[in-house]
Amino acid sequence: MKAFLFDLDGVLVSTEHNHFLAWQRCAHSLGIAFTEKENELLKGVSRVDSLKKILVLGAKTISTEEFEDLLISKNDFYLESIQDLNQSNLLPGVLDLLKSAKTKGIHLGVGSSSKNANFILDKLQIRSYFEVVIDGNGVKDPKPHPEVFLNGARALGLDPSVCMVFEDAASGIAAAKAGGFTAVGVGNPHIANMADIYLNDLTEFRVEQYA
Ligand code: BG6
Ligand code: MG
């Protein structure tokens, strides 16, 4: 493999739970039941598509204005909840994997649906490991469409067949497979069967096996 492309939320950092809490608050404000089970449908999904999915779950329609207001309050609540985020919030094995891959000359990138990705990478102090960061601001078609990862591979000048994608979400594994990448599922048993390789966490990954 010549490159590793990482999803952010739920793969590099434990922010997926913060997204869940923020969406749950939003769903409850609309009178819609929302648990971890329903949240699986939202993992890796863009902000706009997530709210659309919540409305489908509750069979609700709201005005464009209310829709926009909910997006803003969800993001405000989410950002508030991660204001103290720092390197200690990296998920197990992340830093060792990044360092080891870099030493072996593997190109590193991030492919995230989040519009907050660069802000979070800076807080985590890992921005400098990545040659390319494609975030939710840089794609037309969000996951499960492969665009985010295809843009990452293209920016590195590499074919998807020599790139591995690390993902915790069904939408992200689908995106990776659709793009022709090797899909590594991480830390989410729900996606174990969809992925080419499955890891409980990144401490289980051996860079030398794929370098
Ligand atoms: C993804 C998360 O990385 O980004 C989703 O898995 C989130 O839960 C999506 O909804 C969009 O993030 P943001 O930060 O732009 O609202
Ligand atoms: Mg994720």
XYZ file of N, CA and C in Angstrom, residues 13-111:
297
model
N -10.448 10.002 16.414
C -10.831 10.668 17.664
C -12.252 10.269 18.065
N -12.489 10.334 19.378
C -13.736 9.814 19.929
C -14.915 10.795 19.839
N -14.937 11.633 18.818
C -15.994 12.647 18.680
C -17.330 12.093 18.192
N -17.350 10.835 17.748
C -18.618 10.292 17.237
C -19.697 10.319 18.324
N -19.285 10.116 19.576
C -20.270 10.157 20.665
C -20.814 11.579 20.868
N -19.971 12.579 20.657
C -20.437 13.971 20.765
C -21.451 14.280 19.676
N -21.195 13.765 18.457
C -22.181 13.949 17.374
C -23.503 13.294 17.771
N -23.404 12.080 18.317
C -24.625 11.363 18.726
C -25.431 12.186 19.736
N -24.761 12.687 20.773
C -25.481 13.444 21.808
C -26.128 14.701 21.228
N -25.416 15.334 20.306
C -25.958 16.563 19.698
C -27.173 16.250 18.814
N -27.102 15.148 18.055
C -28.247 14.766 17.221
C -29.406 14.281 18.081
N -29.097 13.605 19.189
C -30.174 13.122 20.063
C -30.956 14.311 20.637
N -30.220 15.344 21.036
C -30.862 16.539 21.586
C -31.767 17.176 20.527
N -31.250 17.208 19.308
C -31.987 17.778 18.188
C -33.255 16.955 17.894
N -33.100 15.623 17.851
C -34.246 14.741 17.576
C -35.290 14.878 18.674
N -34.850 14.894 19.926
C -35.791 15.014 21.042
C -36.548 16.335 20.995
N -35.877 17.397 20.528
C -36.564 18.695 20.432
C -37.691 18.636 19.398
N -37.610 17.653 18.499
C -38.672 17.465 17.483
C -39.652 16.371 17.911
N -39.431 15.820 19.127
C -40.307 14.739 19.614
C -40.031 13.409 18.931
N -38.790 13.218 18.454
C -38.439 11.984 17.736
C -37.500 11.144 18.612
N -37.855 9.869 18.814
C -37.012 8.976 19.623
C -35.694 8.733 18.884
N -34.597 8.750 19.621
C -33.291 8.623 18.956
C -32.292 8.003 19.922
N -31.874 6.782 19.606
C -30.910 6.068 20.453
C -29.671 5.749 19.617
N -28.717 5.057 20.250
C -27.497 4.640 19.536
C -27.847 3.826 18.286
N -28.958 3.091 18.367
C -29.363 2.247 17.236
C -29.663 3.117 16.002
N -30.493 4.126 16.196
C -30.810 5.022 15.069
C -29.557 5.787 14.629
N -28.675 6.088 15.593
C -27.474 6.860 15.273
C -26.549 6.147 14.284
N -26.620 4.812 14.255
C -25.789 4.062 13.290
C -26.039 4.547 11.862
N -27.285 4.930 11.575
C -27.658 5.392 10.226
C -27.001 6.727 9.889
N -26.586 7.462 10.921
C -26.051 8.813 10.712
C -24.528 8.855 10.675
N -23.881 7.810 11.181
C -22.419 7.841 11.264
C -21.795 8.068 9.881
N -20.903 9.023 9.797
C -20.214 9.308 8.543
C -21.027 10.148 7.569
N -22.277 10.385 7.912
C -23.206 11.081 7.009
C -23.098 12.592 7.235
N -23.210 13.380 6.188
C -23.059 14.840 6.295
C -24.122 15.434 7.219
N -23.876 16.670 7.642
C -24.781 17.337 8.586
C -26.202 17.424 8.017
N -26.300 17.891 6.767
C -27.621 18.061 6.143
C -28.325 16.712 5.985
N -27.591 15.721 5.482
C -28.218 14.403 5.266
C -28.606 13.749 6.597
N -27.847 14.043 7.661
C -28.175 13.489 8.980
C -29.529 14.003 9.451
N -29.737 15.306 9.320
C -31.020 15.870 9.767
C -32.171 15.333 8.903
N -31.906 15.170 7.612
C -32.952 14.590 6.736
C -33.312 13.193 7.225
N -32.309 12.414 7.630
C -32.567 11.037 8.089
C -33.369 11.042 9.392
N -33.085 11.993 10.276
C -33.837 12.085 11.532
C -35.308 12.391 11.237
N -35.526 13.288 10.290
C -36.912 13.647 9.931
C -37.648 12.457 9.327
N -36.939 11.653 8.525
C -37.555 10.437 7.963
C -37.909 9.468 9.093
N -36.970 9.324 10.052
C -37.218 8.425 11.196
C -38.493 8.823 11.942
N -38.694 10.130 12.108
C -39.856 10.619 12.843
C -41.040 10.914 11.953
N -40.908 10.635 10.655
C -41.960 10.943 9.670
C -42.450 12.385 9.839
N -41.495 13.309 9.913
C -41.812 14.731 10.162
C -41.391 15.611 9.008
N -42.100 16.669 8.775
C -41.611 17.693 7.848
C -41.531 19.014 8.612
N -40.516 19.801 8.310
C -40.355 21.098 8.965
C -40.040 22.136 7.896
N -40.162 23.410 8.279
C -39.893 24.468 7.294
C -38.389 24.571 7.031
N -38.041 25.191 5.906
C -36.631 25.392 5.552
C -35.921 26.177 6.643
N -36.637 27.158 7.195
C -36.040 27.996 8.244
C -35.737 27.167 9.493
N -36.698 26.322 9.898
C -36.495 25.477 11.083
C -35.348 24.486 10.838
N -35.299 23.979 9.591
C -34.230 23.042 9.207
C -32.859 23.713 9.396
N -32.723 24.921 8.858
C -31.450 25.655 8.960
C -31.122 25.970 10.414
N -32.144 26.366 11.205
C -31.916 26.686 12.629
C -31.437 25.458 13.394
N -32.008 24.308 13.078
C -31.606 23.070 13.765
C -30.164 22.703 13.435
N -29.777 22.903 12.169
C -28.386 22.619 11.783
C -27.415 23.486 12.579
N -27.803 24.759 12.745
C -26.931 25.681 13.488
C -26.870 25.288 14.961
N -28.027 24.996 15.566
C -27.988 24.682 17.002
C -27.316 23.342 17.258
N -27.473 22.392 16.315
C -26.761 21.110 16.482
C -25.257 21.361 16.492
N -24.794 22.156 15.518
C -23.348 22.380 15.420
C -22.828 23.201 16.607
N -23.606 24.168 17.078
C -23.193 24.955 18.252
C -23.024 24.047 19.463
N -24.019 23.176 19.670
C -23.983 22.256 20.817
C -22.785 21.308 20.682
N -22.564 20.805 19.478
C -21.448 19.888 19.219
C -20.104 20.577 19.499
N -19.934 21.794 18.944
C -18.661 22.501 19.131
C -18.407 22.824 20.601
N -19.471 23.183 21.301
C -19.365 23.447 22.743
C -18.870 22.188 23.464
N -19.392 21.039 23.057
C -19.058 19.778 23.739
C -17.618 19.326 23.455
N -17.001 19.862 22.401
C -15.616 19.436 22.106
C -14.600 20.556 22.361
N -15.025 21.566 23.104
C -14.097 22.705 23.257
C -12.806 22.336 23.980
N -12.847 21.300 24.833
C -11.620 20.913 25.547
C -10.878 19.763 24.871
N -11.267 19.445 23.663
C -10.632 18.337 22.939
C -9.114 18.554 22.828
N -8.364 17.496 23.053
C -6.902 17.603 22.914
C -6.335 16.235 22.562
N -5.010 16.151 22.500
C -4.377 14.923 22.006
C -4.744 13.678 22.822
N -5.143 13.855 24.073
C -5.509 12.696 24.899
C -6.813 12.051 24.411
N -7.538 12.744 23.545
C -8.781 12.190 23.006
C -8.587 11.372 21.725
N -7.335 11.258 21.292
C -7.063 10.383 20.139
C -7.429 8.956 20.532
N -7.946 8.197 19.601
C -8.332 6.814 19.907
C -7.082 5.924 20.013
N -7.179 4.778 20.693
C -6.006 3.931 20.919
C -5.284 3.555 19.624
N -3.970 3.688 19.640
C -3.142 3.251 18.510
C -2.936 4.286 17.428
N -3.660 5.414 17.488
C -3.601 6.386 16.388
C -2.197 6.963 16.215
N -1.667 7.514 17.293
C -0.379 8.206 17.180
C 0.727 7.256 16.735
N 0.763 6.051 17.295
C 1.795 5.070 16.913
C 1.662 4.710 15.435
N 0.421 4.520 14.985
C 0.205 4.161 13.576
C 0.680 5.287 12.650
N 0.319 6.519 12.974
C 0.716 7.653 12.125
C 2.234 7.769 12.061
N 2.866 7.647 13.211
C 4.334 7.772 13.260
C 4.998 6.652 12.465
N 4.528 5.440 12.689
C 5.125 4.284 12.040
C 4.916 4.334 10.512
N 3.731 4.723 10.078
C 3.453 4.813 8.638
C 4.341 5.872 7.990
N 4.454 6.992 8.662
C 5.274 8.107 8.152
C 6.729 7.644 7.976
N 7.237 6.936 8.981
C 8.619 6.436 8.928
C 8.818 5.511 7.736
N 7.773 4.764 7.394
C 7.897 3.798 6.301
C 7.545 4.409 4.945
N 7.324 5.704 4.900
C 7.096 6.390 3.624
C 5.688 6.240 3.064
N 4.745 5.838 3.921
C 3.345 5.748 3.481
C 2.742 7.156 3.489
N 2.036 7.505 2.422
C 1.379 8.815 2.373
C 0.123 8.779 3.238
N -0.139 9.877 3.947
C -1.279 9.896 4.864
C -2.260 11.000 4.497
N -3.554 10.672 4.598
C -4.582 11.665 4.318
C -5.800 11.462 5.197
N -6.647 12.491 5.233
C -7.925 12.410 5.952
C -9.046 12.604 4.944
N -10.087 11.783 5.074
C -11.283 11.929 4.242
C -12.493 11.912 5.151
